[in-house]
Tab-separated table of C-alpha atoms in Angstrom:
chain	number	residue	atom	x	y	z
A	86	MET	CA	38.491	9.415	-7.296
A	87	ILE	CA	35.844	8.652	-4.422
A	88	ALA	CA	34.044	5.096	-4.433
A	89	PHE	CA	30.333	5.041	-4.555
A	90	SER	CA	28.489	2.235	-2.312
A	91	LYS	CA	26.785	-0.619	-4.661
A	92	ILE	CA	23.354	0.711	-3.983
A	93	SER	CA	24.060	4.140	-5.353
A	94	ALA	CA	23.681	2.622	-8.674
A	95	GLU	CA	20.159	1.847	-8.039
A	96	ILE	CA	19.377	5.494	-7.681
A	97	THR	CA	17.762	6.978	-10.558
A	98	SER	CA	15.777	10.228	-11.680
A	99	GLN	CA	11.991	10.452	-13.043
A	100	PRO	CA	12.049	9.685	-16.577
A	101	MET	CA	9.973	12.783	-17.282
A	102	PHE	CA	12.539	15.236	-16.280
A	103	GLU	CA	15.048	13.349	-18.654
A	104	ILE	CA	12.752	13.871	-21.498
A	105	LEU	CA	12.443	17.751	-20.305
A	106	SER	CA	16.145	18.020	-20.503
A	107	GLU	CA	16.006	16.718	-24.225
A	108	VAL	CA	13.063	18.929	-24.872
A	109	GLN	CA	14.706	21.881	-23.605
A	110	LYS	CA	17.860	21.433	-26.046
A	111	ILE	CA	15.460	21.592	-28.939
A	112	GLU	CA	13.813	24.493	-27.466
A	113	ARG	CA	17.061	26.392	-26.850
A	114	SER	CA	17.544	25.764	-31.023
A	115	GLY	CA	14.845	27.931	-31.202
A	116	LEU	CA	11.786	25.498	-31.826
A	117	GLN	CA	8.439	25.553	-30.034
A	118	VAL	CA	7.565	22.312	-28.529
A	119	LEU	CA	4.120	21.233	-27.091
A	120	HIS	CA	4.460	20.023	-23.599
A	121	PHE	CA	2.610	16.474	-22.754
A	122	GLU	CA	5.344	15.004	-20.772
A	123	LEU	CA	5.256	16.339	-17.171
A	124	GLY	CA	2.373	15.932	-14.835
A	125	GLU	CA	2.718	19.666	-14.031
A	126	PRO	CA	-0.507	21.864	-13.746
A	127	ASP	CA	-0.287	24.750	-16.151
A	128	PHE	CA	-2.698	26.996	-13.669
A	129	PRO	CA	-1.123	29.294	-11.382
A	130	THR	CA	-1.321	28.624	-7.671
A	131	PRO	CA	-4.755	30.171	-6.702
A	132	GLU	CA	-4.379	33.804	-5.217
A	133	ASN	CA	-6.045	33.071	-1.780
A	134	ILE	CA	-2.843	30.474	-1.013
A	135	LYS	CA	-0.155	32.956	-2.446
A	136	HIS	CA	-1.619	35.401	0.009
A	137	ALA	CA	-1.720	33.004	3.144
A	138	ALA	CA	1.936	32.509	2.406
A	139	ARG	CA	2.827	35.957	2.147
A	140	GLN	CA	1.153	36.928	4.955
A	141	ALA	CA	2.615	34.155	7.237
A	142	ILE	CA	6.182	35.524	6.042
A	143	THR	CA	5.264	39.144	7.012
A	144	ASP	CA	4.065	37.687	10.595
A	145	ASN	CA	7.438	35.944	10.624
A	146	PHE	CA	6.349	32.306	10.427
A	147	THR	CA	10.118	31.792	8.987
A	148	LYS	CA	11.386	29.727	11.758
A	149	TYR	CA	11.965	26.153	12.435
A	150	ALA	CA	8.805	24.203	12.947
A	151	PRO	CA	8.262	21.005	14.606
A	152	SER	CA	9.481	17.930	12.225
A	153	SER	CA	5.912	16.500	12.279
A	154	GLY	CA	4.026	19.732	11.289
A	155	LEU	CA	2.478	22.746	12.697
A	156	HIS	CA	-0.307	21.675	15.139
A	157	GLU	CA	-2.887	24.093	13.345
A	158	PHE	CA	-1.837	22.547	9.971
A	159	LYS	CA	-2.279	19.039	11.177
A	160	GLU	CA	-5.450	20.182	12.999
A	161	VAL	CA	-7.045	21.246	9.669
A	162	VAL	CA	-5.810	17.732	8.053
A	163	GLN	CA	-7.471	15.794	10.544
A	164	GLU	CA	-10.693	17.770	10.236
A	165	ALA	CA	-10.263	17.278	6.384
A	166	THR	CA	-9.680	13.842	6.406
A	167	PHE	CA	-12.648	13.098	8.595
A	168	GLN	CA	-14.769	15.320	5.910
A	169	SER	CA	-13.340	13.178	2.879
A	170	ARG	CA	-12.922	9.557	4.275
A	171	GLY	CA	-15.013	9.568	7.295
A	172	PHE	CA	-12.486	9.264	10.255
A	173	LYS	CA	-10.395	11.682	12.244
A	174	PRO	CA	-7.046	10.629	12.954
A	175	ASN	CA	-5.241	11.809	16.139
A	176	LEU	CA	-2.657	14.175	15.600
A	177	ASN	CA	0.358	11.656	16.093
A	178	GLN	CA	-0.978	10.057	12.933
A	179	VAL	CA	-0.039	12.884	10.634
A	180	LEU	CA	2.984	13.797	9.562
A	181	VAL	CA	3.837	16.897	6.968
A	182	THR	CA	6.747	16.149	4.393
A	183	PRO	CA	8.525	18.109	1.794
A	184	GLY	CA	6.133	16.698	-0.936
A	185	ALA	CA	4.248	13.805	-1.322
A	186	ASN	CA	7.217	11.741	-3.207
A	187	ALA	CA	9.005	11.957	0.373
A	188	ILE	CA	6.495	9.837	2.106
A	189	ILE	CA	7.197	7.111	-0.835
A	190	TYR	CA	10.990	7.059	0.482
A	191	LEU	CA	10.237	7.476	4.335
A	192	ALA	CA	7.792	4.758	4.657
A	193	LEU	CA	9.494	2.367	2.599
A	194	LYS	CA	12.550	3.158	4.759
A	195	CYS	CA	10.887	2.075	7.442
A	196	VAL	CA	9.693	-1.492	6.828
A	197	LEU	CA	12.288	-2.446	4.233
A	198	ASP	CA	15.550	-4.756	4.822
A	199	VAL	CA	17.931	-5.389	1.937
A	200	GLY	CA	15.976	-8.285	0.041
A	201	ASP	CA	12.212	-7.529	1.337
A	202	GLU	CA	9.757	-7.062	-1.213
A	203	VAL	CA	7.221	-4.418	-2.261
A	204	ILE	CA	4.254	-5.201	-4.691
A	205	VAL	CA	3.581	-2.077	-6.750
A	206	PRO	CA	1.206	-1.357	-9.792
A	207	ASP	CA	2.634	-2.108	-13.405
A	208	PRO	CA	2.098	0.331	-14.791
A	209	GLY	CA	2.840	2.795	-12.161
A	210	PHE	CA	4.465	5.898	-10.945
A	211	PRO	CA	8.200	5.228	-11.284
A	212	THR	CA	9.198	6.775	-8.019
A	213	TYR	CA	7.919	3.524	-6.647
A	214	PHE	CA	10.454	1.557	-8.501
A	215	SER	CA	13.546	3.945	-7.976
A	216	ALA	CA	12.722	4.248	-4.194
A	217	ILE	CA	12.321	0.268	-3.712
A	218	LYS	CA	15.546	-0.262	-5.176
A	219	SER	CA	17.552	2.746	-3.670
A	220	LEU	CA	16.510	0.737	-0.444
A	221	GLY	CA	17.941	-2.588	-1.811
A	222	GLY	CA	14.425	-4.006	-1.865
A	223	THR	CA	12.777	-6.221	-4.501
A	224	ILE	CA	9.825	-5.043	-6.835
A	225	ARG	CA	7.038	-7.295	-7.615
A	226	PRO	CA	4.736	-6.018	-10.402
A	227	LEU	CA	1.104	-6.105	-9.849
A	228	ASN	CA	0.142	-6.467	-13.870
A	229	LEU	CA	-2.411	-4.147	-14.893
A	230	ASN	CA	-3.984	-4.205	-18.404
A	231	GLU	CA	-6.476	-2.226	-20.552
A	232	LYS	CA	-9.039	-5.296	-20.792
A	233	THR	CA	-9.769	-4.763	-16.931
A	234	GLN	CA	-9.432	-0.816	-17.069
A	235	PHE	CA	-6.073	-0.951	-15.501
A	236	SER	CA	-7.400	-3.062	-12.238
A	237	PHE	CA	-6.671	-6.467	-10.815
A	238	THR	CA	-8.074	-9.170	-8.944
A	239	ILE	CA	-7.342	-10.435	-5.400
A	240	ALA	CA	-5.920	-13.874	-7.017
A	241	ASP	CA	-3.776	-11.740	-8.826
A	242	LEU	CA	-2.195	-10.151	-5.896
A	243	GLU	CA	-2.165	-13.280	-3.700
A	244	LYS	CA	-0.101	-14.531	-6.172
A	245	LEU	CA	2.385	-12.085	-5.524
A	246	ILE	CA	2.703	-12.123	-1.296
A	247	ASN	CA	4.990	-14.252	0.707
A	248	LYS	CA	7.304	-13.973	3.777
A	249	LYS	CA	9.373	-11.284	2.428
A	250	THR	CA	6.274	-9.032	1.166
A	251	LYS	CA	6.601	-5.772	3.430
A	252	ALA	CA	4.475	-3.313	1.621
A	253	ILE	CA	2.017	-2.958	-1.094
A	254	ILE	CA	1.465	0.334	-3.084
A	255	VAL	CA	-1.863	1.187	-4.896
A	256	ASN	CA	-2.561	4.729	-6.568
A	257	THR	CA	-6.222	5.721	-7.321
A	258	PRO	CA	-6.758	7.457	-9.422
A	259	SER	CA	-3.570	6.353	-11.285
A	260	ASN	CA	-0.671	7.750	-12.686
A	261	PRO	CA	-0.054	7.220	-15.725
A	262	THR	CA	-3.684	5.519	-16.727
A	263	GLY	CA	-5.975	7.920	-15.025
A	264	GLN	CA	-8.021	4.928	-13.929
A	265	THR	CA	-9.587	4.321	-10.379
A	266	LEU	CA	-10.024	1.105	-8.347
A	267	SER	CA	-13.423	0.127	-6.892
A	268	ALA	CA	-14.079	0.067	-3.298
A	269	ASP	CA	-14.598	-3.712	-3.254
A	270	ILE	CA	-11.222	-4.515	-4.499
A	271	LEU	CA	-9.490	-1.650	-2.173
A	272	HIS	CA	-11.581	-3.474	0.635
A	273	GLN	CA	-10.471	-7.043	-0.180
A	274	LEU	CA	-6.904	-5.256	-0.881
A	275	TYR	CA	-6.640	-4.215	2.798
A	276	GLU	CA	-8.359	-7.326	4.122
A	277	MET	CA	-4.997	-9.085	2.450
A	278	ALA	CA	-2.754	-6.947	3.832
A	279	ASN	CA	-4.270	-6.984	7.553
A	280	LYS	CA	-4.278	-10.947	7.167
A	281	ASN	CA	-0.243	-10.599	6.241
A	282	ASN	CA	0.858	-8.011	8.314
A	283	ILE	CA	1.910	-5.899	5.269
A	284	LEU	CA	2.050	-2.013	5.162
A	285	LEU	CA	-0.729	-0.742	2.562
A	286	ILE	CA	0.449	2.645	1.141
A	287	SER	CA	-2.571	4.301	-0.496
A	288	ASP	CA	-1.093	7.091	-2.817
A	289	GLU	CA	-4.141	9.390	-3.138
A	290	ILE	CA	-2.445	12.417	-4.650
A	291	TYR	CA	-5.112	12.797	-7.283
A	292	SER	CA	-8.200	11.963	-5.184
A	293	ARG	CA	-9.541	15.534	-5.565
A	294	LEU	CA	-9.177	15.107	-9.273
A	295	ILE	CA	-12.042	12.631	-9.432
A	296	PHE	CA	-14.215	13.720	-12.913
A	297	GLU	CA	-17.994	13.690	-12.730
A	298	ASP	CA	-19.986	11.135	-12.222
A	299	GLU	CA	-16.753	8.838	-10.616
A	300	SER	CA	-16.017	8.171	-7.111
A	301	PHE	CA	-13.272	8.105	-4.744
A	302	TYR	CA	-12.857	5.233	-2.105
A	303	SER	CA	-9.729	5.385	0.351
A	304	PRO	CA	-8.759	2.140	1.774
A	305	SER	CA	-7.928	3.926	4.690
A	306	GLN	CA	-11.410	3.882	5.733
A	307	CYS	CA	-11.060	0.398	6.724
A	308	ASP	CA	-8.896	0.771	9.700
A	309	ASN	CA	-8.763	4.341	10.035
A	310	CYS	CA	-5.014	4.209	9.191
A	311	GLN	CA	-4.553	2.460	12.740
A	312	SER	CA	-3.027	-0.585	11.625
A	313	ASN	CA	-1.886	-1.236	8.418
A	314	THR	CA	-2.649	1.530	5.851
A	315	LEU	CA	-0.827	5.017	5.116
A	316	ILE	CA	-2.562	7.948	3.204
A	317	LEU	CA	0.205	9.601	0.761
A	318	ASN	CA	-1.169	12.548	-0.179
A	319	GLY	CA	-0.035	16.777	-1.236
A	320	PHE	CA	-1.017	19.760	-2.689
A	321	SER	CA	0.852	19.834	-6.150
A	322	LYS	CA	-1.725	18.515	-8.227
A	323	ALA	CA	-5.076	19.577	-6.892
A	324	PHE	CA	-4.092	23.043	-5.949
A	325	SER	CA	-1.206	23.763	-8.787
A	326	MET	CA	1.251	23.778	-5.731
A	327	THR	CA	4.200	21.759	-7.582
A	328	GLY	CA	6.780	24.107	-6.497
A	329	TRP	CA	5.884	24.388	-2.945
A	330	ARG	CA	6.749	21.017	-1.850
A	331	LEU	CA	3.874	20.426	0.186
A	332	GLY	CA	2.689	16.648	1.310
A	333	VAL	CA	0.958	15.061	4.122
A	334	ALA	CA	1.159	11.368	5.499
A	335	VAL	CA	-1.482	9.867	7.484
A	336	GLY	CA	-0.783	6.366	9.117
A	337	PRO	CA	-0.789	4.420	12.333
A	338	GLU	CA	1.195	5.988	15.124
A	339	PRO	CA	4.398	3.745	15.279
A	340	LEU	CA	5.204	4.185	11.324
A	341	ILE	CA	4.443	8.089	11.934
A	342	LYS	CA	6.910	8.425	14.410
A	343	ILE	CA	9.956	6.930	12.779
A	344	MET	CA	8.971	8.561	9.438
A	345	GLU	CA	9.016	11.877	11.617
A	346	ASN	CA	12.468	11.049	13.029
A	347	LEU	CA	13.690	10.338	9.141
A	348	THR	CA	12.038	13.690	8.256
A	349	SER	CA	13.992	15.606	11.351
A	350	THR	CA	17.570	13.988	10.288
A	351	ILE	CA	16.991	14.648	6.618
A	352	VAL	CA	15.188	17.717	6.341
A	353	SER	CA	14.553	19.054	9.805
A	354	CYS	CA	10.999	20.381	8.692
A	355	VAL	CA	8.655	22.033	6.339
A	356	PRO	CA	9.144	25.819	6.386
A	357	PRO	CA	6.101	27.154	8.402
A	358	PHE	CA	4.937	29.587	5.967
A	359	ILE	CA	4.316	26.960	3.218
A	360	GLN	CA	2.487	24.981	5.895
A	361	LYS	CA	0.363	28.259	6.411
A	362	ALA	CA	-0.204	28.108	2.787
A	363	GLY	CA	-1.614	24.773	2.981
A	364	ILE	CA	-4.223	25.688	5.601
A	365	GLU	CA	-5.586	28.165	3.148
A	366	ALA	CA	-5.513	25.794	0.507
A	367	ILE	CA	-7.698	23.215	2.359
A	368	ILE	CA	-10.112	25.563	4.395
A	369	GLY	CA	-10.226	28.454	1.772
A	370	ASP	CA	-12.264	29.101	-1.456
A	371	GLN	CA	-12.432	26.043	-3.283
A	372	SER	CA	-14.045	27.198	-6.505
A	373	THR	CA	-10.557	27.597	-8.384
A	374	VAL	CA	-10.175	24.250	-7.445
A	375	LYS	CA	-13.569	22.951	-8.770
A	376	THR	CA	-12.675	24.838	-12.116
A	377	MET	CA	-9.344	23.301	-12.557
A	378	VAL	CA	-11.282	19.698	-12.145
A	379	SER	CA	-13.819	20.499	-14.826
A	380	THR	CA	-11.081	21.743	-17.011
A	381	TYR	CA	-8.870	18.693	-16.436
A	382	HIS	CA	-12.304	16.607	-17.698
A	383	LYS	CA	-13.083	18.761	-20.704
A	384	ARG	CA	-9.517	18.513	-21.409
A	385	ALA	CA	-9.134	14.645	-20.922
A	386	GLN	CA	-12.118	14.398	-23.346
A	387	LEU	CA	-10.956	16.589	-26.086
A	388	ILE	CA	-7.673	14.464	-25.994
A	389	VAL	CA	-9.367	11.116	-26.018
A	390	ASP	CA	-11.707	11.924	-28.589
A	391	GLY	CA	-8.627	13.444	-30.780
A	392	LEU	CA	-6.602	10.516	-30.341
A	393	ASN	CA	-9.173	8.106	-30.865
A	394	SER	CA	-9.637	9.556	-34.260
A	395	ILE	CA	-5.970	8.481	-35.083
A	396	GLN	CA	-4.824	5.426	-37.248
A	397	GLY	CA	-3.421	3.040	-34.926
A	398	ILE	CA	-4.208	4.548	-31.716
A	399	GLU	CA	-6.852	3.866	-29.124
A	400	CYS	CA	-7.306	5.550	-25.649
A	401	ILE	CA	-9.988	4.863	-23.135
A	402	MET	CA	-11.379	7.944	-20.918
A	403	PRO	CA	-9.664	8.399	-17.780
A	404	LYS	CA	-11.607	8.674	-14.454
A	405	GLY	CA	-9.599	11.424	-12.772
A	406	SER	CA	-5.774	12.432	-12.533
A	407	ILE	CA	-4.118	15.151	-15.104
A	408	TYR	CA	-3.278	11.777	-17.402
A	409	ALA	CA	-4.572	9.876	-20.875
A	410	PHE	CA	-2.934	6.772	-21.517
A	411	PRO	CA	-3.415	5.870	-25.199
A	412	ASN	CA	-2.606	2.341	-26.819
A	413	ILE	CA	-0.117	3.173	-29.581
A	414	THR	CA	0.654	-0.689	-30.737
A	415	GLY	CA	-1.384	-0.358	-33.911
A	416	THR	CA	1.087	2.318	-35.245
A	417	GLY	CA	3.354	-0.148	-35.407
A	418	PHE	CA	6.101	1.639	-32.978
A	419	SER	CA	7.121	0.977	-29.745
A	420	SER	CA	6.741	3.325	-26.856
A	421	ASP	CA	10.005	4.901	-27.069
A	422	GLU	CA	10.015	5.118	-31.025
A	423	PHE	CA	6.590	6.729	-31.257
A	424	CYS	CA	7.687	9.331	-28.464
A	425	GLN	CA	10.944	10.258	-30.581
A	426	MET	CA	9.118	10.411	-33.668
A	427	ILE	CA	6.331	12.400	-32.355
A	428	LEU	CA	8.912	14.920	-30.899
A	429	HIS	CA	11.304	15.484	-33.776
A	430	LYS	CA	8.740	15.324	-36.605
A	431	CYS	CA	5.868	16.939	-34.333
A	432	ASN	CA	7.451	18.950	-31.881
A	433	ILE	CA	5.397	17.207	-29.389
A	434	ALA	CA	6.842	15.996	-25.879
A	435	ALA	CA	4.952	12.957	-24.261
A	436	THR	CA	6.253	10.211	-22.082
A	437	PRO	CA	6.923	6.499	-23.028
A	438	GLY	CA	4.435	4.213	-21.184
A	439	ASN	CA	7.481	2.023	-20.496
A	440	CYS	CA	8.820	4.519	-18.269
A	441	PHE	CA	6.028	3.215	-16.145
A	442	GLY	CA	6.747	-0.610	-16.046
A	443	ASN	CA	7.188	-3.308	-18.270
A	444	ASN	CA	3.452	-3.371	-18.862
A	445	GLY	CA	3.602	0.346	-20.253
A	446	GLU	CA	5.216	-0.517	-23.281
A	447	GLY	CA	2.657	0.136	-26.375
A	448	TYR	CA	1.234	3.070	-24.379
A	449	VAL	CA	2.156	7.016	-24.086
A	450	ARG	CA	1.093	9.333	-21.366
A	451	PHE	CA	-0.542	12.400	-22.187
A	452	SER	CA	-0.448	15.415	-19.342
A	453	THR	CA	-3.843	17.124	-19.881
A	454	VAL	CA	-2.255	20.268	-18.670
A	455	ASN	CA	-2.240	22.364	-21.973
A	456	ASN	CA	-5.540	24.598	-23.238
A	457	GLU	CA	-7.838	23.427	-25.756
A	458	ALA	CA	-6.178	25.293	-28.686
A	459	VAL	CA	-2.741	23.279	-27.965
A	460	ILE	CA	-4.313	20.245	-27.444
A	461	GLN	CA	-6.156	20.639	-30.941
A	462	LEU	CA	-2.794	21.676	-32.356
A	463	ALA	CA	-1.037	18.554	-31.260
A	464	ILE	CA	-3.829	15.975	-32.235
A	465	SER	CA	-3.915	18.181	-35.730
A	466	ARG	CA	-0.055	17.389	-36.140
A	467	LEU	CA	-0.809	13.873	-34.887
A	468	GLN	CA	-3.307	13.513	-37.688
A	469	THR	CA	-1.043	14.519	-40.435
A	470	LEU	CA	1.624	12.334	-39.370
A	471	PHE	CA	-0.269	9.030	-38.605
A	472	GLY	CA	-3.387	9.693	-40.908
A	473	LYS	CA	-7.141	9.853	-39.747
A	474	LYS	CA	-9.676	7.178	-39.241
């Protein structure tokens, strides 16, 4: 039998997909499960985007593309960054990747040596944790809690920084909490990263999914992504393009160049017809996207109101994203126990909060990717199981 490297033992999958596999076994037995576990938009990809891809294939955009991305796509990203964040990166600051997830690994690979540390939000996106471990890095959790709406103070952050700290990851709006970080906190965070020569990775995958009356701020506005800040973004959530695998990084030129070299080595390039679809996503009709955001907002309110009507459950309203993150400690069950119970007694699939770090224990993530009828059915089943307030 072949021998595997020690570091391979640290490579893990996303827990949500493990849950999906369990759920699919139940469904194969003939039962219908209500899916709230994956962050997968239920909307189809908008027709104008699909049409742009088909046209690009017809026009023979089916060959290799530059590893950094098509020039015309990067120009569109450049202009979109100016419109949304107030600065225009040069094209050498832009990298097109096969999905936003890849950016996490590529960026950390460029700055981490074995034993180096990365500060990550806890609760936070599981890929942060697995990517750090797979590179031999050490996770330094930035503890977030519901009392502060899952934010933090700079004093909290400063305690975690030492000579081994090479990167800080922030995510606003957050997966799994749906909460946002203020401009003041993000500005102070940038100053701290800059002072200590630390890479600040700003995961902005949900930046277009901000609810009405809420605002979005990017720490990239502090340095125009020229010194310490890297924007991580993609098309999966806002444009319902999860299967297309299209991401974009904007960052300092020296970092982007090394990430480009890694992209060339690992995947060569992102298919050009997919990038052509990405152009249409950004510059084309945005009415479908606006409708999706409005719908997610309404669904989030419906889920939050419904969960808050159930004995032992408390849930604060998210400010964006496609998630609600209720506190279930009042039920007397752990996150795992709660999710197993509702799966087998209610046929409802959700993700235990501890999948997102130790501070996620006592919480459960529900995705807002079901229509109102499915949400109401799920709430009704949970009310029957746990009782109404």
